[in-house]
Coordinates of N, CA and C in Angstrom, one line a residue:
Chain R
Q1 N 0.0 -3.5 -19.4 CA -0.1 -4.0 -17.8 C 0.0 -4.6 -17.2
T2 N 0.8 -4.3 -16.3 CA 1.4 -5.4 -15.5 C 0.3 -5.4 -14.4
V3 N 0.1 -7.4 -14.1 CA -0.7 -7.9 -13.2 C -0.1 -8.5 -12.2
V4 N -0.9 -8.5 -10.7 CA -0.1 -9.2 -9.7 C -1.5 -9.9 -9.1
T5 N -1.1 -11.3 -9.2 CA -2.7 -11.9 -9.0 C -2.1 -12.9 -8.1
Q6 N -3.3 -12.8 -7.3 CA -3.5 -13.8 -5.8 C -4.3 -14.4 -6.0
E7 N -5.1 -15.6 -4.9 CA -5.9 -16.5 -4.9 C -7.1 -15.5 -4.6
P8 N -8.0 -15.6 -5.1 CA -9.2 -14.6 -4.4 C -9.4 -14.9 -3.1
S9 N -9.6 -16.5 -2.9 CA -9.8 -16.9 -1.5 C -9.6 -18.4 -1.3
L10 N -8.8 -18.4 0.2 CA -9.2 -20.0 0.6 C -9.5 -19.9 2.0
T11 N -9.9 -21.3 2.0 CA -10.3 -21.6 3.8 C -9.2 -22.4 4.6
V12 N -9.0 -22.2 5.1 CA -7.9 -22.8 6.4 C -8.9 -23.6 7.9
S13 N -8.6 -24.3 8.6 CA -9.2 -24.6 9.7 C -8.6 -24.2 10.6
P14 N -9.1 -23.8 12.0 CA -8.1 -23.2 12.8 C -6.8 -24.3 13.2
G15 N -5.6 -23.9 13.1 CA -4.7 -24.3 14.0 C -3.8 -25.1 12.5
G16 N -4.5 -25.0 11.6 CA -3.6 -25.6 10.1 C -2.5 -25.1 9.8
T17 N -2.2 -24.7 8.4 CA -0.9 -24.0 7.9 C -1.9 -24.0 6.4
V18 N -1.8 -22.4 6.0 CA -2.0 -22.3 4.6 C -1.2 -21.5 4.1
T19 N -0.8 -21.8 2.8 CA 0.3 -20.4 1.6 C -0.8 -19.4 1.2
L20 N -0.2 -18.3 1.0 CA -1.0 -17.9 0.2 C 0.0 -17.1 -1.0
T21 N 0.3 -17.2 -2.2 CA 1.3 -16.6 -3.4 C 0.6 -15.5 -4.1
C22 N 1.7 -14.5 -4.5 CA 1.5 -13.0 -5.1 C 2.1 -13.9 -6.4
S23 N 1.7 -13.6 -7.7 CA 2.7 -13.9 -8.9 C 2.4 -12.5 -9.9
S24 N 3.3 -12.4 -10.4 CA 3.1 -11.2 -11.3 C 3.5 -12.0 -12.9
S25 N 2.5 -11.1 -13.7 CA 2.3 -11.9 -15.3 C 3.6 -11.3 -16.3
T26 N 4.7 -10.2 -15.2 CA 5.7 -10.4 -16.1 C 7.2 -11.7 -16.2
G27 N 6.4 -12.0 -14.9 CA 7.3 -13.5 -15.0 C 7.4 -13.9 -13.2
A28 N 8.6 -15.0 -13.3 CA 9.1 -15.1 -11.7 C 9.2 -14.3 -11.1
V29 N 8.9 -13.8 -9.4 CA 9.1 -12.8 -8.9 C 10.2 -13.4 -7.8
T30 N 11.4 -12.3 -7.6 CA 12.2 -12.5 -7.3 C 12.5 -11.5 -5.9
S31 N 13.7 -11.4 -5.4 CA 13.7 -10.2 -4.0 C 13.7 -9.0 -4.5
A32 N 14.0 -9.2 -6.0 CA 14.3 -7.9 -6.7 C 12.8 -7.1 -6.6
Y33 N 12.2 -7.4 -6.3 CA 10.4 -7.1 -6.7 C 10.0 -6.7 -5.0
Y34 N 11.4 -6.9 -3.8 CA 11.0 -6.1 -2.5 C 9.5 -6.5 -2.3
P35 N 9.0 -8.1 -2.0 CA 7.8 -8.6 -1.8 C 7.1 -7.9 -0.5
N36 N 6.0 -7.1 -0.4 CA 5.7 -6.8 0.7 C 3.7 -7.4 1.5
W37 N 3.6 -7.8 2.3 CA 2.6 -8.4 2.4 C 1.6 -7.9 3.8
F38 N 0.3 -7.5 3.2 CA -0.4 -6.8 4.3 C -1.9 -7.6 4.8
Q39 N -2.0 -7.0 5.7 CA -3.4 -7.7 6.1 C -4.6 -6.6 6.5
Q40 N -6.1 -6.7 6.5 CA -6.6 -5.8 6.4 C -8.1 -6.4 6.9
K41 N -8.6 -6.2 8.1 CA -9.9 -6.4 8.0 C -10.9 -5.3 8.0
P42 N -12.2 -6.0 8.3 CA -13.2 -5.1 7.6 C -12.8 -3.5 8.5
G43 N -13.3 -2.6 8.2 CA -13.5 -1.8 8.7 C -12.4 -0.7 9.6
Q44 N -10.7 -1.8 9.2 CA -9.5 -1.1 9.7 C -8.5 -0.8 8.2
A45 N -7.8 -0.5 9.0 CA -7.0 0.2 7.8 C -5.5 -1.1 8.0
P46 N -5.3 -1.0 6.4 CA -4.4 -2.3 6.2 C -3.2 -2.3 7.5
R47 N -2.9 -3.1 7.8 CA -1.4 -3.4 8.5 C -0.5 -4.7 7.7
S48 N 0.7 -4.0 7.8 CA 2.0 -4.3 7.2 C 2.3 -5.5 8.4
L49 N 2.4 -6.8 7.6 CA 3.4 -8.2 7.6 C 4.5 -8.0 7.4
I50 N 4.7 -8.3 6.4 CA 6.0 -8.8 5.6 C 6.5 -7.7 4.4
Y51 N 7.9 -7.2 5.0 CA 8.6 -6.6 3.4 C 9.9 -7.4 3.0
S52 N 10.4 -6.6 2.0 CA 11.4 -7.5 1.6 C 11.5 -9.0 1.8
T53 N 10.2 -9.6 0.7 CA 10.3 -10.9 1.1 C 9.9 -11.5 2.4
S54 N 10.8 -11.6 3.1 CA 10.8 -12.1 4.7 C 10.6 -11.7 5.9
N55 N 11.4 -10.3 5.5 CA 11.5 -9.2 6.5 C 9.9 -9.5 7.4
K56 N 10.6 -9.6 8.8 CA 8.8 -8.8 10.2 C 8.9 -7.9 10.7
H57 N 7.5 -7.1 10.8 CA 7.8 -5.6 11.6 C 7.8 -6.3 13.1
S58 N 8.0 -6.0 14.2 CA 7.9 -5.7 15.5 C 6.7 -6.6 16.0
W59 N 5.7 -6.8 15.4 CA 4.4 -6.4 16.1 C 3.9 -7.7 14.9
T60 N 5.0 -8.1 13.9 CA 4.6 -9.3 13.1 C 4.2 -10.5 13.9
P61 N 3.3 -11.3 14.3 CA 3.0 -12.9 14.9 C 4.2 -13.9 13.7
A62 N 4.9 -14.5 14.7 CA 5.8 -15.4 14.6 C 5.0 -16.1 13.1
R63 N 3.8 -17.1 13.6 CA 3.4 -17.9 12.8 C 3.2 -17.1 11.4
F64 N 3.3 -15.9 11.4 CA 3.6 -15.7 10.0 C 4.9 -14.8 9.0
S65 N 5.3 -15.8 7.7 CA 6.8 -15.8 7.5 C 6.4 -15.8 6.1
G66 N 7.2 -14.7 5.6 CA 7.4 -14.7 3.9 C 8.6 -15.9 3.0
S67 N 8.5 -15.7 2.0 CA 9.5 -16.6 1.2 C 9.0 -16.2 -0.8
L68 N 10.3 -16.8 -0.8 CA 9.4 -17.0 -2.3 C 9.5 -18.5 -2.5
L69 N 8.3 -18.6 -3.4 CA 7.7 -20.2 -3.6 C 7.8 -20.7 -5.4
G70 N 8.4 -21.1 -6.0 CA 7.8 -21.5 -7.4 C 7.9 -20.4 -8.1
G71 N 8.9 -19.0 -8.5 CA 8.7 -18.1 -9.4 C 7.6 -17.1 -8.4
K72 N 7.1 -16.9 -7.1 CA 6.4 -16.2 -6.6 C 6.2 -15.9 -5.5
A73 N 6.1 -14.9 -4.3 CA 6.4 -14.6 -3.6 C 5.4 -15.5 -3.2
A74 N 5.4 -15.8 -1.5 CA 4.5 -16.5 -0.5 C 4.1 -16.4 0.6
L75 N 3.3 -16.1 1.2 CA 2.9 -15.9 3.1 C 2.1 -16.9 3.1
T76 N 3.0 -17.7 4.3 CA 2.5 -19.1 5.0 C 1.7 -18.5 6.2
L77 N 1.2 -19.0 6.9 CA 0.4 -18.5 8.2 C 0.6 -20.5 8.9
S78 N 0.9 -20.2 9.3 CA 1.0 -21.8 10.4 C 0.6 -21.7 12.0
G79 N -0.4 -22.8 12.0 CA -0.9 -22.6 13.3 C -1.6 -21.5 13.2
V80 N -3.0 -21.4 12.2 CA -4.2 -20.0 12.0 C -4.8 -19.9 13.7
Q81 N -5.1 -18.7 13.5 CA -5.9 -18.6 14.6 C -7.1 -17.9 14.0
P82 N -8.2 -18.1 14.8 CA -9.6 -17.4 14.2 C -9.3 -15.9 13.7
E83 N -8.5 -15.1 14.6 CA -8.3 -13.6 14.5 C -7.7 -13.6 12.7
D84 N -7.2 -14.5 12.6 CA -6.2 -14.3 11.0 C -7.3 -14.0 10.2
E85 N -8.2 -14.5 10.2 CA -9.5 -14.3 8.8 C -9.7 -12.6 8.7
A86 N -9.0 -12.6 7.4 CA -9.0 -11.0 6.8 C -8.7 -11.1 5.7
E87 N -8.4 -10.1 4.6 CA -7.6 -10.2 3.5 C -6.4 -9.9 3.6
Y88 N -6.1 -10.9 2.8 CA -4.6 -10.2 2.5 C -3.9 -9.6 1.4
F89 N -3.1 -9.1 0.9 CA -2.2 -8.4 -0.1 C -1.1 -8.3 -0.1
C90 N -1.0 -8.6 -1.4 CA 0.8 -8.2 -1.8 C 1.1 -7.1 -2.5
L91 N 2.0 -6.8 -2.3 CA 2.6 -5.6 -3.2 C 4.6 -5.8 -4.2
L92 N 4.0 -5.7 -5.2 CA 5.7 -6.0 -5.5 C 5.9 -4.9 -6.4
Y93 N 7.1 -4.6 -6.5 CA 8.2 -3.3 -7.3 C 8.8 -4.2 -8.3
F94 N 8.7 -2.8 -9.0 CA 9.2 -3.0 -10.5 C 9.8 -2.3 -11.0
G95 N 11.1 -2.6 -10.9 CA 12.4 -1.9 -11.1 C 12.4 -1.2 -12.6
D96 N 11.8 -1.5 -13.2 CA 12.3 -0.9 -14.8 C 11.5 -0.2 -15.0
T97 N 10.3 0.4 -14.5 CA 9.1 1.2 -14.6 C 9.2 1.8 -12.9
Q98 N 10.0 1.3 -12.6 CA 9.9 2.3 -11.2 C 8.2 2.2 -10.5
D99 N 7.5 1.6 -10.4 CA 6.1 1.2 -9.9 C 6.0 -0.3 -9.3
W100 N 5.2 0.7 -8.4 CA 4.8 -0.7 -7.0 C 2.6 -0.9 -7.5
V101 N 3.2 -2.5 -7.4 CA 1.8 -2.5 -7.8 C 1.2 -4.0 -6.7
F102 N 0.1 -3.3 -6.7 CA -0.6 -4.3 -5.6 C -1.4 -5.8 -6.4
G103 N -1.4 -6.8 -5.3 CA -2.3 -7.9 -5.7 C -3.6 -7.6 -5.9
G104 N -4.5 -8.5 -6.1 CA -5.8 -8.3 -5.6 C -6.6 -8.8 -4.7
G105 N -5.5 -9.3 -3.7 CA -6.2 -9.7 -2.2 C -6.4 -11.1 -2.7
T106 N -6.4 -11.7 -1.5 CA -6.4 -12.7 -1.0 C -7.5 -13.2 0.4
R107 N -8.9 -13.2 0.5 CA -9.8 -13.3 1.8 C -9.6 -14.8 2.0
L108 N -8.9 -14.4 3.3 CA -8.6 -15.9 4.6 C -10.2 -15.9 5.0
T109 N -10.7 -17.4 4.8 CA -11.5 -17.6 5.5 C -11.2 -18.6 7.1
V110 N -11.3 -18.8 8.1 CA -10.9 -19.5 9.1 C -12.0 -20.2 10.0
L111 N -12.3 -21.3 9.3 CA -13.7 -22.2 9.5 C -13.2 -23.7 10.2
Chain K
Q1 N 3.9 7.2 18.6 CA 2.5 6.3 17.8 C 2.6 7.5 16.5
I2 N 2.7 6.3 15.4 CA 2.7 6.7 13.8 C 0.8 6.9 13.9
T3 N 0.9 8.2 13.7 CA -1.1 8.0 12.7 C -1.3 8.7 11.4
L4 N -1.8 8.7 10.5 CA -1.8 9.1 9.7 C -3.6 9.5 9.1
K5 N -4.2 10.4 9.0 CA -5.1 10.8 8.2 C -5.8 11.4 7.0
E6 N -6.6 10.7 6.5 CA -7.2 11.5 5.4 C -7.5 12.4 5.1
S7 N -7.8 13.5 4.5 CA -9.4 14.1 4.3 C -9.2 14.6 3.1
G8 N -10.9 15.4 2.8 CA -10.6 15.9 1.4 C -12.3 15.9 1.2
P9 N -12.5 15.9 -0.1 CA -14.3 16.0 -0.4 C -14.3 14.6 -0.3
T10 N -15.8 14.7 -0.2 CA -16.3 13.2 -0.6 C -16.9 12.8 -1.9
L11 N -17.2 13.9 -2.2 CA -17.4 14.1 -4.0 C -17.1 15.1 -4.8
V12 N -17.1 14.7 -6.1 CA -16.6 15.8 -7.1 C -16.5 15.3 -8.3
K13 N -17.1 16.4 -9.0 CA -17.5 16.4 -10.3 C -16.7 15.4 -11.5
P14 N -17.5 14.9 -12.6 CA -16.2 15.0 -13.3 C -15.7 15.7 -14.4
T15 N -14.3 15.8 -14.3 CA -13.5 16.9 -14.9 C -12.8 17.8 -13.9
Q16 N -13.3 18.0 -12.9 CA -12.7 18.0 -11.5 C -11.5 17.9 -11.8
T17 N -10.8 18.7 -10.6 CA -9.3 18.6 -9.4 C -9.7 17.9 -8.2
L18 N -9.2 16.6 -7.5 CA -9.5 16.3 -6.7 C -8.1 17.0 -6.0
T19 N -8.5 17.1 -4.3 CA -7.1 17.5 -3.3 C -7.5 17.1 -2.2
L20 N -6.3 16.1 -1.6 CA -6.6 15.4 -0.8 C -5.7 15.3 0.1
T21 N -5.7 15.4 1.1 CA -4.7 15.9 2.6 C -4.7 15.0 3.7
C22 N -3.5 14.2 3.4 CA -2.6 13.4 4.4 C -2.2 14.2 5.6
T23 N -2.5 14.0 6.7 CA -2.3 14.5 8.0 C -1.6 13.5 9.4
F24 N -1.0 13.8 9.4 CA 0.2 12.9 10.3 C 0.9 13.6 11.2
S25 N 0.9 12.5 12.3 CA 1.9 12.7 13.6 C 2.8 11.5 13.9
G26 N 3.3 11.3 14.6 CA 4.3 11.0 15.6 C 5.9 10.3 14.7
F27 N 5.9 11.5 13.9 CA 7.2 11.0 12.6 C 7.1 12.8 12.2
S28 N 8.6 13.0 11.0 CA 8.7 13.7 10.7 C 8.9 13.8 9.3
L29 N 8.6 14.2 8.5 CA 8.8 14.3 7.2 C 10.4 15.1 6.7
S30 N 11.3 15.4 7.9 CA 12.3 15.7 7.3 C 13.5 14.8 8.2
T31 N 12.7 13.7 8.4 CA 13.6 12.6 8.7 C 14.1 11.8 7.6
S32 N 15.2 11.5 7.8 CA 16.0 10.6 6.5 C 15.2 9.5 6.3
G33 N 15.5 9.0 5.2 CA 14.5 7.7 5.0 C 12.8 7.7 5.2
V34 N 12.2 9.1 5.4 CA 10.4 9.0 5.6 C 10.4 9.4 4.7
G35 N 9.0 8.4 4.0 CA 8.1 9.1 3.0 C 6.5 8.7 3.3
V36 N 5.8 9.3 2.5 CA 4.4 9.4 2.5 C 3.7 9.0 1.2
G37 N 2.8 7.9 1.2 CA 2.3 7.8 -0.1 C 1.3 7.9 -0.6
W38 N 0.4 7.1 -1.3 CA -0.9 7.5 -1.8 C -1.0 6.2 -2.1
I39 N -2.6 5.6 -2.2 CA -2.8 4.6 -2.1 C -4.0 4.5 -2.5
R40 N -5.1 4.0 -3.9 CA -6.0 4.1 -3.8 C -6.5 2.7 -4.0
Q41 N -8.6 2.2 -4.2 CA -8.7 0.8 -4.3 C -10.2 1.6 -5.0
S42 N -10.3 1.2 -5.8 CA -11.6 1.2 -6.3 C -12.4 -0.2 -6.1
P43 N -13.8 0.2 -5.9 CA -14.8 -0.6 -5.8 C -14.8 -1.9 -6.3
G44 N -14.7 -2.9 -5.9 CA -14.0 -4.4 -6.8 C -12.8 -4.7 -7.8
K45 N -11.6 -3.9 -7.2 CA -10.8 -3.5 -8.0 C -9.4 -3.8 -6.9
A46 N -8.2 -4.1 -7.6 CA -6.6 -4.3 -6.6 C -6.6 -3.0 -6.0
R47 N -6.0 -2.3 -5.2 CA -5.6 -1.4 -5.2 C -4.5 -1.0 -5.7
E48 N -4.1 0.5 -5.6 CA -3.1 0.8 -6.7 C -2.2 1.6 -5.9
W49 N -1.2 1.8 -6.0 CA -0.2 3.0 -5.7 C 0.0 3.9 -6.6
L50 N -0.4 5.4 -6.3 CA -0.4 6.6 -6.7 C 0.6 7.6 -7.0
A51 N 1.0 7.7 -5.7 CA 2.6 8.8 -5.6 C 2.9 8.2 -4.4
L52 N 3.9 9.1 -4.4 CA 4.8 8.6 -3.1 C 5.7 10.1 -2.7
I53 N 6.2 11.0 -1.8 CA 7.4 11.4 -2.0 C 8.2 11.6 -0.3
Y54 N 9.5 12.0 -0.7 CA 10.0 11.0 0.3 C 10.9 12.7 0.9
W55 N 11.5 12.8 2.3 CA 11.9 13.8 3.2 C 12.7 14.5 2.7
N56 N 13.3 14.0 1.2 CA 14.4 15.0 0.5 C 13.7 15.7 -1.0
D57 N 12.5 15.3 -0.9 CA 11.7 16.0 -1.8 C 11.3 15.3 -3.1
D58 N 12.3 14.1 -2.8 CA 12.2 12.8 -4.0 C 10.6 12.3 -4.1
K59 N 10.3 12.8 -5.4 CA 8.8 12.4 -6.3 C 8.3 11.6 -6.3
R60 N 7.5 10.4 -6.4 CA 7.6 9.0 -7.8 C 6.1 9.5 -7.7
Y61 N 6.2 8.7 -8.9 CA 4.2 9.1 -9.6 C 4.1 7.5 -10.1
S62 N 2.9 7.0 -10.1 CA 2.4 5.9 -11.0 C 2.7 6.0 -12.7
P63 N 3.6 5.4 -13.3 CA 3.2 5.9 -14.4 C 2.4 5.6 -15.3
S64 N 1.3 5.2 -14.9 CA 0.0 5.0 -15.8 C -1.0 6.4 -15.4
L65 N -0.3 7.6 -14.3 CA -1.7 8.3 -13.8 C -0.9 9.4 -13.5
K66 N 0.7 9.2 -13.5 CA 1.8 10.0 -13.6 C 1.6 11.9 -14.2
S67 N 0.6 12.2 -15.0 CA 0.2 13.1 -16.2 C -1.2 14.2 -15.5
R68 N -1.6 13.0 -14.3 CA -2.9 13.4 -13.7 C -2.4 13.8 -12.6
L69 N -1.1 13.6 -11.6 CA -1.0 13.9 -10.3 C -0.2 14.6 -9.9
T70 N 0.0 15.2 -8.8 CA 1.0 16.0 -8.1 C 1.2 16.0 -6.8
I71 N 1.8 15.5 -6.1 CA 2.3 15.1 -4.8 C 3.6 16.5 -3.9
T72 N 2.5 17.1 -2.8 CA 3.4 17.8 -2.1 C 3.6 17.9 -0.6
K73 N 4.4 18.4 -0.1 CA 4.3 17.8 1.6 C 4.8 19.8 2.1
D74 N 4.4 19.8 3.3 CA 4.2 20.6 4.4 C 4.7 20.3 5.4
T75 N 6.3 19.9 5.3 CA 6.8 19.5 7.0 C 6.2 20.0 8.2
S76 N 6.3 21.3 8.1 CA 5.9 22.0 9.2 C 4.2 22.0 9.6
K77 N 3.4 21.9 8.7 CA 2.2 21.4 9.1 C 2.4 19.9 9.3
N78 N 3.1 19.2 9.2 CA 3.5 17.7 9.0 C 1.9 17.1 8.0
Q79 N 1.8 17.5 6.6 CA 1.0 17.0 5.7 C 1.1 17.0 4.6
V80 N 1.1 16.0 3.5 CA 1.2 15.9 2.6 C -0.2 15.8 1.4
V81 N -0.1 16.5 0.9 CA -1.1 16.7 -0.4 C -1.3 16.0 -1.4
L82 N -2.2 16.0 -2.2 CA -1.9 14.8 -3.2 C -2.8 15.2 -4.3
T83 N -2.9 15.8 -5.4 CA -3.7 16.3 -6.2 C -4.2 15.4 -7.7
M84 N -5.4 14.9 -7.9 CA -5.7 14.7 -9.0 C -6.5 15.2 -9.9
T85 N -5.9 15.4 -11.2 CA -6.5 16.3 -11.9 C -8.2 15.9 -12.9
N86 N -8.7 16.0 -14.2 CA -9.2 15.6 -14.7 C -10.5 14.2 -14.0
M87 N -10.9 14.5 -12.7 CA -11.3 13.0 -12.1 C -12.7 12.7 -13.1
G88 N -12.4 11.1 -13.5 CA -14.1 10.6 -13.7 C -14.3 9.6 -12.9
P89 N -15.7 9.5 -13.5 CA -16.3 8.3 -12.5 C -15.2 7.4 -12.0
V90 N -14.5 6.4 -13.0 CA -13.9 5.2 -12.8 C -12.7 5.7 -11.8
D91 N -12.8 7.1 -10.9 CA -11.7 7.3 -10.3 C -11.9 7.1 -8.5
T92 N -14.1 6.8 -8.8 CA -14.2 6.7 -7.5 C -13.8 5.7 -6.8
A93 N -12.7 5.8 -5.3 CA -12.5 4.7 -4.5 C -12.2 5.7 -3.3
T94 N -11.9 4.6 -2.6 CA -11.3 5.0 -1.1 C -9.6 5.7 -1.6
F95 N -9.5 6.6 -0.8 CA -7.9 7.1 -1.2 C -7.0 7.0 0.4
Y96 N -6.2 6.1 0.5 CA -5.4 5.7 1.3 C -4.0 6.8 1.7
C97 N -3.5 7.1 2.2 CA -2.5 7.5 2.6 C -1.4 6.4 3.5
A98 N 0.1 6.4 3.6 CA 0.6 5.7 4.2 C 2.0 6.0 4.5
H99 N 2.6 5.8 5.9 CA 4.1 6.1 6.2 C 4.8 5.2 5.1
R100 N 5.8 5.4 4.6 CA 6.9 4.5 4.5 C 8.1 5.1 5.2
Y101 N 9.1 3.9 5.3 CA 10.6 4.2 5.7 C 11.4 3.2 4.5
C102 N 12.7 3.9 4.4 CA 13.3 3.0 3.6 C 15.0 3.5 4.3
S103 N 15.8 2.7 4.2 CA 17.1 2.9 4.4 C 17.4 4.0 3.4
S104 N 18.1 5.1 3.6 CA 18.4 6.5 3.0 C 18.9 5.9 1.5
S105 N 20.1 4.9 2.0 CA 21.0 4.2 0.6 C 19.7 3.4 -0.2
T106 N 18.5 2.9 0.2 CA 17.7 2.4 -0.8 C 17.2 2.9 -1.3
C107 N 16.2 3.8 -0.7 CA 15.7 4.7 -1.2 C 14.9 4.5 -2.7
S108 N 16.4 4.8 -4.0 CA 16.3 4.7 -5.0 C 15.4 3.7 -5.9
V109 N 15.5 2.5 -5.4 CA 15.1 1.3 -5.3 C 13.9 1.1 -4.9
G110 N 12.9 -0.4 -4.8 CA 12.1 -0.5 -4.0 C 12.1 -0.6 -2.5
S111 N 13.5 -1.0 -2.0 CA 13.9 -1.6 -1.3 C 12.7 -0.2 0.3
G112 N 12.1 -1.0 1.4 CA 11.3 -0.2 2.4 C 10.0 -0.7 2.2
Y113 N 9.5 -0.1 3.5 CA 8.1 -0.5 3.5 C 6.9 0.5 4.1
F114 N 5.8 0.2 3.4 CA 4.6 1.0 3.8 C 4.1 0.5 5.1
D115 N 4.8 1.0 6.3 CA 4.0 0.1 7.4 C 3.0 0.8 8.4
Y116 N 3.1 2.1 8.5 CA 1.2 2.9 8.6 C 0.3 3.4 7.6
W117 N -0.7 2.8 7.9 CA -1.5 3.2 7.0 C -2.9 4.4 7.7
G118 N -3.7 4.8 6.9 CA -4.9 5.5 7.4 C -6.3 5.1 7.2
Q119 N -6.9 5.6 7.9 CA -8.4 4.4 7.7 C -8.8 5.1 5.9
G120 N -8.5 5.8 5.5 CA -8.9 5.8 4.1 C -10.1 6.4 4.3
T121 N -10.1 7.4 2.8 CA -11.6 8.4 2.5 C -11.8 7.9 1.4
L122 N -13.8 8.2 0.9 CA -13.9 7.6 -0.2 C -14.4 8.6 -1.0
V123 N -13.6 8.7 -2.0 CA -14.5 9.6 -3.1 C -15.0 9.3 -3.3
T124 N -16.3 9.6 -4.4 CA -17.4 9.6 -5.2 C -17.5 10.8 -6.3
V125 N -17.0 10.0 -7.3 CA -17.0 11.0 -8.7 C -18.9 11.1 -9.3
S126 N -19.1 12.0 -9.5 CA -20.5 11.6 -10.0 C -20.9 13.2 -9.9
S127 N -21.5 14.0 -11.5 CA -22.3 14.2 -11.4 C -23.3 15.1 -10.9

């Protein structure tokens, strides 16, 4: 069974930069996995931030960026704001099985 | 404005079949490139993609749950229905539906995105 792994938790200071990663148990993550990133705050619906590795929606703040880093998908927050405290989770597409698999999520604390 | 809302029973008994309805507004499931998917999250576990239906009635299922799932759409009612058979305690979860968009030429692969989600509905499986 394919497992997608994220850091369980990270802490960042306001104004700082943090990178969250998303890896696959099957090997290196490439653009063919169409990495997606979502944000979810308590009591709210998930919000899509990034799709297809690095594409942003019209509502995605400029401080969020997506990339591939060392065989993983990555979400970087630059100039972190207190309101960025949330859970972030990734989604990868596995074409060989036509399956979408979510990561376990990273709880980001802004402190 | 796109909105989605999940509805269905909050409690089901083991072995029963769960039927959930996603009622949406702000888009049409007859528009090329549009789909609606279902995702669940069991307590303490990662989210799990379950099923997806596209405007052209193309249906996709999680390989591990395919035998238990059926997804259908009623375009006139703006609804998508998911049924899951043989429910067990491990299926206790919050179920979400989400709007998906892909360029119709790339919907056969993973390109696209789940951009709008419902708030989710908690389903508990217990006798």
